[in-house]
Amino acid sequence: MNKQMKVYTHYNKIANTDMGYRWRTLLQFGNSWDVIGSIVMMNSRGANFKYPDHHAETDKELLNHLRQFDNDQSFTEDWYEFGSDPTLNLVNELFTERARLNGYGNLNGVIQIFNLFYLKDPNPNKGIALNNQFKLNDINDKIFNDDIKNLKAPCYLGFGQLSQHSQFRDKAKCFFDKTIHELGVKYLSPVFEENSFMHPRRLMRFMKNKPEGMLMKLQFCYDTRSSDKFQGEIGYLSKLSLIKSRLKQMTSAKWWIYQGWDLGISFNDKTNKIGLESWYGRKNIENDDYFHVFVTVWDTNCFVPYKEELIKRYPNAIIDNMGLKNRIYLHLPTIKSTDSDIIVEALNNYYYQLLEIIKTIK
């Protein structure tokens, strides 16, 4: 996930309430203001003003960039910088993974955030009730027409069950039609009803290690409906997830999978953080004949307390940073097998070996 993300948005408070509607939200990465993607979700969620005094942006150069995203150049609504929230972080994570899989490097540009309605509330159902209570549909309709004009590919549609809600289905269908027919996006089924339109939270958290979620993410990242090319990757991810589950049972520890390919665990997270990372040599399991394992630190200074004991135990291990700043990897003996039982046993042994080395080092 790209951590250098800035969030800009319009925000209007609803008179005599503590609530408001947040719209035309932009996630900006790097120095570019080119649009690198769009996403349509349910409603504005939990992000809030970045600064306690809620001041609007006044920098002329910044405003010149931001106002390019308002179709009407006479538009006078204020722009604000907001902080992020879990959903916006997941949008960042999704598009970062898309860039990685396509070899684009770091995100550099703007991801546009659109919604089916704009009342800001973390709970969509509560948001719908409040939206109707404050009679915001006319405002939402005006914003919606502007959204359709601004929608650009690559576009992810993540409005979930609201696609079938009587109040929002027509809007969802309009976003869908433009995405399919005008923007030429290919990852969706051309039949509206055949799409689940998974919200990023469901896609990137609850379904991330399940075949349906894996397939949806890969289809979006590569913009294709064809699943044949993904069977190896889906099998790879499913197998890695199974290995993770077995290791969690055996060690009672919190193993994780990062971006679908890196299985690992960490120790001493608040002091001298160190851990194990592992991955297949290639993502087509049928042709894999090895599984890489590393002792790793995320800061070069953290390697110092462990170095002597690690070299004693693994005197022939190669130490490098694999081209990453501030990282150190100690290459453990490769597991020359694709058999899950063999991989689990080896990783379990490496886990307890490392635990023994670091148990007196904080």
Tab-separated table of C-alpha atoms in Angstrom:
chain	number	residue	atom	x	y	z
A	1	MET	CA	0.000	0.000	0.000
A	2	ASN	CA	1.301	3.443	-0.946
A	3	LYS	CA	1.595	5.390	2.320
A	4	GLN	CA	2.125	8.757	0.587
A	5	MET	CA	-1.593	9.331	0.002
A	6	LYS	CA	-3.361	12.673	0.383
A	7	VAL	CA	-7.143	12.997	0.574
A	8	TYR	CA	-8.990	16.049	-0.794
A	9	THR	CA	-12.730	16.547	-0.869
A	10	HIS	CA	-15.717	18.877	-0.884
A	11	TYR	CA	-17.719	18.855	2.334
A	12	ASN	CA	-20.976	20.550	3.292
A	13	LYS	CA	-22.442	20.522	6.761
A	14	ILE	CA	-26.189	19.971	7.086
A	15	ALA	CA	-27.713	22.977	8.849
A	16	ASN	CA	-28.343	22.611	12.594
A	17	THR	CA	-26.753	19.149	12.723
A	18	ASP	CA	-23.327	17.590	13.265
A	19	MET	CA	-23.644	15.748	9.969
A	20	GLY	CA	-22.758	16.536	6.397
A	21	TYR	CA	-22.124	15.161	2.944
A	22	ARG	CA	-18.642	14.555	1.530
A	23	TRP	CA	-18.271	14.353	-2.218
A	24	ARG	CA	-15.772	14.513	-5.099
A	25	THR	CA	-13.165	12.822	-2.906
A	26	LEU	CA	-9.714	12.483	-4.482
A	27	LEU	CA	-6.832	10.257	-3.415
A	28	GLN	CA	-3.627	11.879	-4.655
A	29	PHE	CA	-0.297	10.037	-4.914
A	30	GLY	CA	3.105	11.435	-5.813
A	31	ASN	CA	3.237	14.733	-7.702
A	32	SER	CA	0.940	13.975	-10.636
A	33	TRP	CA	-2.669	15.145	-10.949
A	34	ASP	CA	-3.496	12.807	-13.832
A	35	VAL	CA	-6.432	10.472	-13.171
A	36	ILE	CA	-5.143	6.924	-12.678
A	37	GLY	CA	-8.449	5.336	-11.690
A	38	SER	CA	-11.986	5.687	-10.365
A	39	ILE	CA	-14.050	3.734	-7.870
A	40	VAL	CA	-17.776	3.882	-7.119
A	41	MET	CA	-18.964	2.805	-3.657
A	42	MET	CA	-22.019	3.125	-1.413
A	43	ASN	CA	-21.709	6.395	0.531
A	44	SER	CA	-19.072	8.537	2.212
A	45	ARG	CA	-17.831	6.709	5.290
A	46	GLY	CA	-15.670	7.673	8.272
A	47	ALA	CA	-12.893	9.982	7.039
A	48	ASN	CA	-12.761	13.374	8.758
A	49	PHE	CA	-10.996	16.709	8.425
A	50	LYS	CA	-7.220	16.441	8.653
A	51	TYR	CA	-6.904	19.668	10.625
A	52	PRO	CA	-8.805	20.464	13.860
A	53	ASP	CA	-9.848	23.951	12.669
A	54	HIS	CA	-11.435	22.469	9.499
A	55	HIS	CA	-9.896	25.177	7.339
A	56	ALA	CA	-10.506	25.147	3.597
A	57	GLU	CA	-7.595	25.007	1.158
A	58	THR	CA	-6.347	28.429	0.076
A	59	ASP	CA	-3.116	27.659	-1.778
A	60	LYS	CA	-3.678	28.933	-5.325
A	61	GLU	CA	-1.553	26.321	-7.076
A	62	LEU	CA	-3.236	23.473	-5.178
A	63	LEU	CA	-6.696	24.889	-5.878
A	64	ASN	CA	-5.917	25.162	-9.588
A	65	HIS	CA	-5.256	21.418	-9.603
A	66	LEU	CA	-8.310	20.559	-7.482
A	67	ARG	CA	-10.723	22.692	-9.504
A	68	GLN	CA	-9.858	20.742	-12.622
A	69	PHE	CA	-12.032	18.010	-11.101
A	70	ASP	CA	-15.096	20.287	-11.059
A	71	ASN	CA	-16.712	20.374	-14.480
A	72	ASP	CA	-18.046	23.884	-13.930
A	73	GLN	CA	-14.997	26.151	-13.639
A	74	SER	CA	-17.115	28.842	-11.970
A	75	PHE	CA	-17.771	26.382	-9.154
A	76	THR	CA	-17.107	27.971	-5.755
A	77	GLU	CA	-17.406	25.076	-3.271
A	78	ASP	CA	-14.464	24.858	-0.864
A	79	TRP	CA	-11.926	22.053	-0.970
A	80	TYR	CA	-10.616	20.456	2.235
A	81	GLU	CA	-7.827	18.060	3.048
A	82	PHE	CA	-9.168	15.059	4.958
A	83	GLY	CA	-7.494	12.191	6.746
A	84	SER	CA	-8.041	8.637	5.555
A	85	ASP	CA	-10.286	5.867	6.882
A	86	PRO	CA	-10.239	2.039	6.571
A	87	THR	CA	-12.205	2.070	3.300
A	88	LEU	CA	-9.966	4.650	1.603
A	89	ASN	CA	-6.924	2.676	2.772
A	90	LEU	CA	-8.371	-0.417	1.093
A	91	VAL	CA	-8.916	1.518	-2.158
A	92	ASN	CA	-5.239	2.492	-1.955
A	93	GLU	CA	-4.329	-1.166	-1.353
A	94	LEU	CA	-6.450	-2.420	-4.278
A	95	PHE	CA	-5.026	0.011	-6.826
A	96	THR	CA	-1.497	-0.466	-5.484
A	97	GLU	CA	-1.848	-4.205	-6.073
A	98	ARG	CA	-3.191	-3.554	-9.564
A	99	ALA	CA	-0.149	-1.400	-10.299
A	100	ARG	CA	2.209	-4.051	-8.904
A	101	LEU	CA	0.690	-6.886	-10.932
A	102	ASN	CA	0.910	-4.817	-14.111
A	103	GLY	CA	4.458	-3.631	-13.439
A	104	TYR	CA	3.541	0.060	-13.097
A	105	GLY	CA	5.556	0.756	-9.941
A	106	ASN	CA	4.288	3.203	-7.307
A	107	LEU	CA	0.978	4.984	-7.771
A	108	ASN	CA	1.436	8.498	-9.174
A	109	GLY	CA	-1.729	10.455	-9.830
A	110	VAL	CA	-5.341	10.679	-8.638
A	111	ILE	CA	-7.945	8.020	-7.847
A	112	GLN	CA	-11.453	9.502	-7.927
A	113	ILE	CA	-14.000	8.352	-5.332
A	114	PHE	CA	-17.674	8.327	-6.325
A	115	ASN	CA	-20.711	7.125	-4.363
A	116	LEU	CA	-24.369	6.301	-4.928
A	117	PHE	CA	-25.234	8.883	-2.239
A	118	TYR	CA	-23.104	11.235	-0.192
A	119	LEU	CA	-24.304	11.565	3.382
A	120	LYS	CA	-21.243	10.858	5.517
A	121	ASP	CA	-21.896	7.942	7.875
A	122	PRO	CA	-19.904	4.726	8.454
A	123	ASN	CA	-23.126	2.676	8.463
A	124	PRO	CA	-24.744	2.648	4.970
A	125	ASN	CA	-28.179	1.645	6.266
A	126	LYS	CA	-28.183	4.462	8.807
A	127	GLY	CA	-26.867	6.746	6.095
A	128	ILE	CA	-29.797	5.907	3.808
A	129	ALA	CA	-32.299	6.730	6.565
A	130	LEU	CA	-30.571	10.036	7.344
A	131	ASN	CA	-30.226	10.846	3.655
A	132	ASN	CA	-33.995	10.510	3.261
A	133	GLN	CA	-34.713	12.312	6.542
A	134	PHE	CA	-32.753	15.376	5.438
A	135	LYS	CA	-34.153	15.165	1.900
A	136	LEU	CA	-30.768	15.136	0.195
A	137	ASN	CA	-31.852	13.291	-2.953
A	138	ASP	CA	-31.968	16.462	-5.069
A	139	ILE	CA	-28.390	17.260	-4.032
A	140	ASN	CA	-27.331	13.674	-4.709
A	141	ASP	CA	-28.923	13.806	-8.171
A	142	LYS	CA	-27.027	16.976	-9.076
A	143	ILE	CA	-23.745	15.495	-7.898
A	144	PHE	CA	-24.526	12.211	-9.655
A	145	ASN	CA	-24.812	13.875	-13.071
A	146	ASP	CA	-21.407	15.458	-12.549
A	147	ASP	CA	-19.968	12.120	-11.395
A	148	ILE	CA	-21.029	10.354	-14.572
A	149	LYS	CA	-19.203	12.983	-16.646
A	150	ASN	CA	-16.014	12.637	-14.592
A	151	LEU	CA	-15.873	8.825	-14.410
A	152	LYS	CA	-12.657	7.503	-15.970
A	153	ALA	CA	-11.015	4.095	-16.384
A	154	PRO	CA	-9.712	1.951	-14.838
A	155	CYS	CA	-12.921	1.894	-12.844
A	156	TYR	CA	-13.885	-0.445	-9.996
A	157	LEU	CA	-17.588	-0.689	-9.112
A	158	GLY	CA	-17.952	-1.556	-5.424
A	159	PHE	CA	-21.447	-0.538	-4.371
A	160	GLY	CA	-22.367	-4.069	-3.258
A	161	GLN	CA	-25.973	-4.759	-2.300
A	162	LEU	CA	-27.046	-1.181	-3.051
A	163	SER	CA	-26.973	-2.194	-6.712
A	164	GLN	CA	-30.299	-3.952	-6.019
A	165	HIS	CA	-31.767	-1.323	-3.680
A	166	SER	CA	-34.926	0.227	-5.159
A	167	GLN	CA	-33.683	3.726	-4.364
A	168	PHE	CA	-30.225	3.322	-5.917
A	169	ARG	CA	-30.446	0.626	-8.585
A	170	ASP	CA	-30.973	3.070	-11.458
A	171	LYS	CA	-27.909	5.096	-10.469
A	172	ALA	CA	-25.825	1.940	-10.099
A	173	LYS	CA	-26.980	0.868	-13.564
A	174	CYS	CA	-25.906	4.230	-15.038
A	175	PHE	CA	-22.422	3.878	-13.546
A	176	PHE	CA	-22.343	0.314	-14.860
A	177	ASP	CA	-23.438	1.273	-18.375
A	178	LYS	CA	-20.815	3.994	-18.688
A	179	THR	CA	-18.120	1.711	-17.275
A	180	ILE	CA	-18.944	-1.118	-19.688
A	181	HIS	CA	-20.015	0.686	-22.857
A	182	GLU	CA	-18.078	3.976	-22.836
A	183	LEU	CA	-14.964	3.270	-20.782
A	184	GLY	CA	-14.569	-0.240	-22.198
A	185	VAL	CA	-13.861	-1.902	-18.860
A	186	LYS	CA	-13.769	-5.685	-19.380
A	187	TYR	CA	-13.601	-7.269	-15.917
A	188	LEU	CA	-17.360	-7.099	-15.292
A	189	SER	CA	-20.039	-9.321	-16.752
A	190	PRO	CA	-21.976	-7.374	-19.412
A	191	VAL	CA	-25.170	-8.542	-17.674
A	192	PHE	CA	-25.774	-6.148	-14.753
A	193	GLU	CA	-27.473	-8.732	-12.523
A	194	GLU	CA	-24.569	-11.197	-12.813
A	195	ASN	CA	-22.166	-8.910	-10.946
A	196	SER	CA	-21.677	-8.858	-7.175
A	197	PHE	CA	-20.039	-5.401	-7.171
A	198	MET	CA	-18.039	-6.325	-4.058
A	199	HIS	CA	-17.301	-3.413	-1.761
A	200	PRO	CA	-13.517	-3.002	-1.214
A	201	ARG	CA	-13.882	-3.977	2.448
A	202	ARG	CA	-15.443	-7.311	1.471
A	203	LEU	CA	-13.053	-7.853	-1.438
A	204	MET	CA	-9.800	-6.998	0.357
A	205	ARG	CA	-10.599	-8.353	3.822
A	206	PHE	CA	-13.377	-10.922	4.134
A	207	MET	CA	-12.921	-12.536	0.696
A	208	LYS	CA	-9.192	-12.026	0.151
A	209	ASN	CA	-8.267	-15.694	0.647
A	210	LYS	CA	-11.392	-17.182	-0.911
A	211	PRO	CA	-11.532	-18.169	-4.594
A	212	GLU	CA	-14.445	-15.809	-5.412
A	213	GLY	CA	-12.638	-12.813	-3.941
A	214	MET	CA	-9.284	-13.798	-5.448
A	215	LEU	CA	-10.842	-14.159	-8.890
A	216	MET	CA	-12.665	-10.812	-8.683
A	217	LYS	CA	-9.510	-8.979	-7.659
A	218	LEU	CA	-7.417	-10.574	-10.396
A	219	GLN	CA	-10.085	-9.876	-13.002
A	220	PHE	CA	-10.094	-6.205	-12.023
A	221	CYS	CA	-6.304	-5.948	-11.831
A	222	TYR	CA	-5.847	-7.468	-15.295
A	223	ASP	CA	-9.182	-6.112	-16.656
A	224	THR	CA	-10.444	-9.342	-18.159
A	225	ARG	CA	-13.258	-11.835	-17.586
A	226	SER	CA	-11.107	-14.771	-18.640
A	227	SER	CA	-10.328	-16.901	-15.608
A	228	ASP	CA	-8.095	-19.464	-17.378
A	229	LYS	CA	-4.911	-17.436	-16.857
A	230	PHE	CA	-5.711	-17.050	-13.141
A	231	GLN	CA	-6.174	-20.687	-12.212
A	232	GLY	CA	-2.497	-21.059	-11.303
A	233	GLU	CA	-2.540	-17.922	-9.172
A	234	ILE	CA	-5.815	-18.832	-7.480
A	235	GLY	CA	-4.477	-22.303	-6.733
A	236	TYR	CA	-1.307	-20.701	-5.387
A	237	LEU	CA	-3.229	-18.335	-3.112
A	238	SER	CA	-5.563	-21.063	-1.880
A	239	LYS	CA	-2.634	-23.335	-1.087
A	240	LEU	CA	-0.780	-20.565	0.741
A	241	SER	CA	-3.899	-19.775	2.776
A	242	LEU	CA	-4.202	-23.427	3.815
A	243	ILE	CA	-0.534	-23.492	4.890
A	244	LYS	CA	-1.111	-20.343	6.928
A	245	SER	CA	-4.129	-21.874	8.716
A	246	ARG	CA	-2.200	-24.993	9.645
A	247	LEU	CA	0.747	-22.984	10.965
A	248	LYS	CA	-1.549	-20.839	13.090
A	249	GLN	CA	-2.964	-23.988	14.674
A	250	MET	CA	0.478	-25.511	15.272
A	251	THR	CA	2.169	-22.413	16.684
A	252	SER	CA	-0.784	-20.437	18.131
A	253	ALA	CA	0.812	-17.408	16.456
A	254	LYS	CA	-0.482	-14.730	14.081
A	255	TRP	CA	0.827	-15.673	10.664
A	256	TRP	CA	-0.207	-13.357	7.823
A	257	ILE	CA	-0.337	-13.269	4.026
A	258	TYR	CA	0.715	-9.977	2.447
A	259	GLN	CA	-0.789	-9.054	-0.947
A	260	GLY	CA	-1.686	-12.674	-1.610
A	261	TRP	CA	1.850	-14.050	-2.107
A	262	ASP	CA	4.019	-13.390	0.978
A	263	LEU	CA	3.451	-15.692	3.986
A	264	GLY	CA	5.095	-14.487	7.177
A	265	ILE	CA	5.161	-13.742	10.866
A	266	SER	CA	6.923	-11.150	13.014
A	267	PHE	CA	8.322	-10.911	16.551
A	268	ASN	CA	9.282	-8.010	18.870
A	269	ASP	CA	7.142	-5.635	16.788
A	270	LYS	CA	7.527	-2.718	19.221
A	271	THR	CA	11.300	-2.993	19.660
A	272	ASN	CA	13.716	-4.807	17.324
A	273	LYS	CA	11.158	-6.167	14.857
A	274	ILE	CA	12.210	-9.370	13.121
A	275	GLY	CA	10.315	-12.114	11.342
A	276	LEU	CA	10.034	-14.856	8.766
A	277	GLU	CA	8.811	-14.331	5.213
A	278	SER	CA	8.271	-16.997	2.576
A	279	TRP	CA	6.928	-17.429	-0.942
A	280	TYR	CA	6.849	-19.780	-3.905
A	281	GLY	CA	9.584	-19.475	-6.523
A	282	ARG	CA	6.902	-19.041	-9.191
A	283	LYS	CA	3.159	-18.562	-9.004
A	284	ASN	CA	2.297	-21.577	-11.144
A	285	ILE	CA	2.327	-24.262	-8.470
A	286	GLU	CA	2.304	-27.122	-10.946
A	287	ASN	CA	5.769	-26.051	-12.141
A	288	ASP	CA	7.198	-24.910	-8.789
A	289	ASP	CA	9.976	-26.983	-7.296
A	290	TYR	CA	11.045	-24.697	-4.479
A	291	PHE	CA	9.721	-22.481	-1.685
A	292	HIS	CA	11.831	-19.565	-0.412
A	293	VAL	CA	12.168	-18.741	3.306
A	294	PHE	CA	13.924	-15.737	4.847
A	295	VAL	CA	14.635	-14.230	8.224
A	296	THR	CA	13.848	-10.564	7.668
A	297	VAL	CA	14.009	-7.207	9.427
A	298	TRP	CA	12.173	-4.079	8.314
A	299	ASP	CA	14.881	-1.729	9.621
A	300	THR	CA	18.603	-2.422	9.231
A	301	ASN	CA	19.277	-1.327	12.827
A	302	CYS	CA	17.026	-4.103	14.118
A	303	PHE	CA	19.292	-6.767	12.613
A	304	VAL	CA	22.240	-5.947	14.905
A	305	PRO	CA	21.023	-7.668	18.127
A	306	TYR	CA	20.296	-10.931	16.289
A	307	LYS	CA	23.166	-11.059	13.811
A	308	GLU	CA	25.697	-13.072	15.837
A	309	GLU	CA	23.245	-15.823	16.833
A	310	LEU	CA	21.754	-16.050	13.337
A	311	ILE	CA	25.173	-16.479	11.723
A	312	LYS	CA	26.074	-19.177	14.267
A	313	ARG	CA	22.983	-21.181	13.397
A	314	TYR	CA	23.064	-20.495	9.632
A	315	PRO	CA	26.766	-19.976	8.791
A	316	ASN	CA	26.286	-20.441	5.043
A	317	ALA	CA	23.234	-18.193	4.715
A	318	ILE	CA	23.374	-15.290	2.280
A	319	ILE	CA	22.527	-11.864	3.715
A	320	ASP	CA	21.296	-9.066	1.425
A	321	ASN	CA	18.522	-6.479	1.048
A	322	MET	CA	17.126	-7.736	-2.292
A	323	GLY	CA	17.250	-4.176	-3.581
A	324	LEU	CA	14.992	-2.742	-0.860
A	325	LYS	CA	16.100	0.193	1.267
A	326	ASN	CA	16.343	-0.454	5.037
A	327	ARG	CA	15.548	-4.175	4.648
A	328	ILE	CA	17.785	-7.131	5.407
A	329	TYR	CA	17.047	-10.716	4.385
A	330	LEU	CA	18.893	-13.771	5.639
A	331	HIS	CA	18.200	-16.538	3.111
A	332	LEU	CA	17.335	-19.804	4.859
A	333	PRO	CA	17.725	-23.173	3.096
A	334	THR	CA	15.139	-23.435	0.328
A	335	ILE	CA	12.308	-25.933	0.747
A	336	LYS	CA	12.608	-28.030	-2.411
A	337	SER	CA	9.035	-29.245	-2.576
A	338	THR	CA	5.485	-28.178	-3.386
A	339	ASP	CA	4.013	-30.634	-0.890
A	340	SER	CA	2.068	-28.658	1.723
A	341	ASP	CA	2.944	-31.119	4.499
A	342	ILE	CA	6.658	-30.680	3.837
A	343	ILE	CA	6.342	-26.883	3.638
A	344	VAL	CA	4.330	-26.678	6.861
A	345	GLU	CA	6.811	-28.884	8.730
A	346	ALA	CA	9.800	-26.864	7.510
A	347	LEU	CA	8.218	-23.491	8.321
A	348	ASN	CA	7.179	-24.781	11.732
A	349	ASN	CA	10.806	-25.764	12.411
A	350	TYR	CA	12.120	-22.399	11.217
A	351	TYR	CA	9.586	-20.672	13.452
A	352	TYR	CA	10.795	-22.439	16.585
A	353	GLN	CA	14.451	-22.019	15.617
A	354	LEU	CA	13.987	-18.271	15.304
A	355	LEU	CA	11.954	-18.178	18.506
A	356	GLU	CA	14.842	-19.863	20.313
A	357	ILE	CA	17.343	-17.328	18.943
A	358	ILE	CA	15.351	-14.234	19.862
A	359	LYS	CA	13.733	-15.286	23.133
A	360	THR	CA	16.256	-13.327	25.226
A	361	ILE	CA	16.489	-10.382	22.808
A	362	LYS	CA	13.899	-7.630	22.989
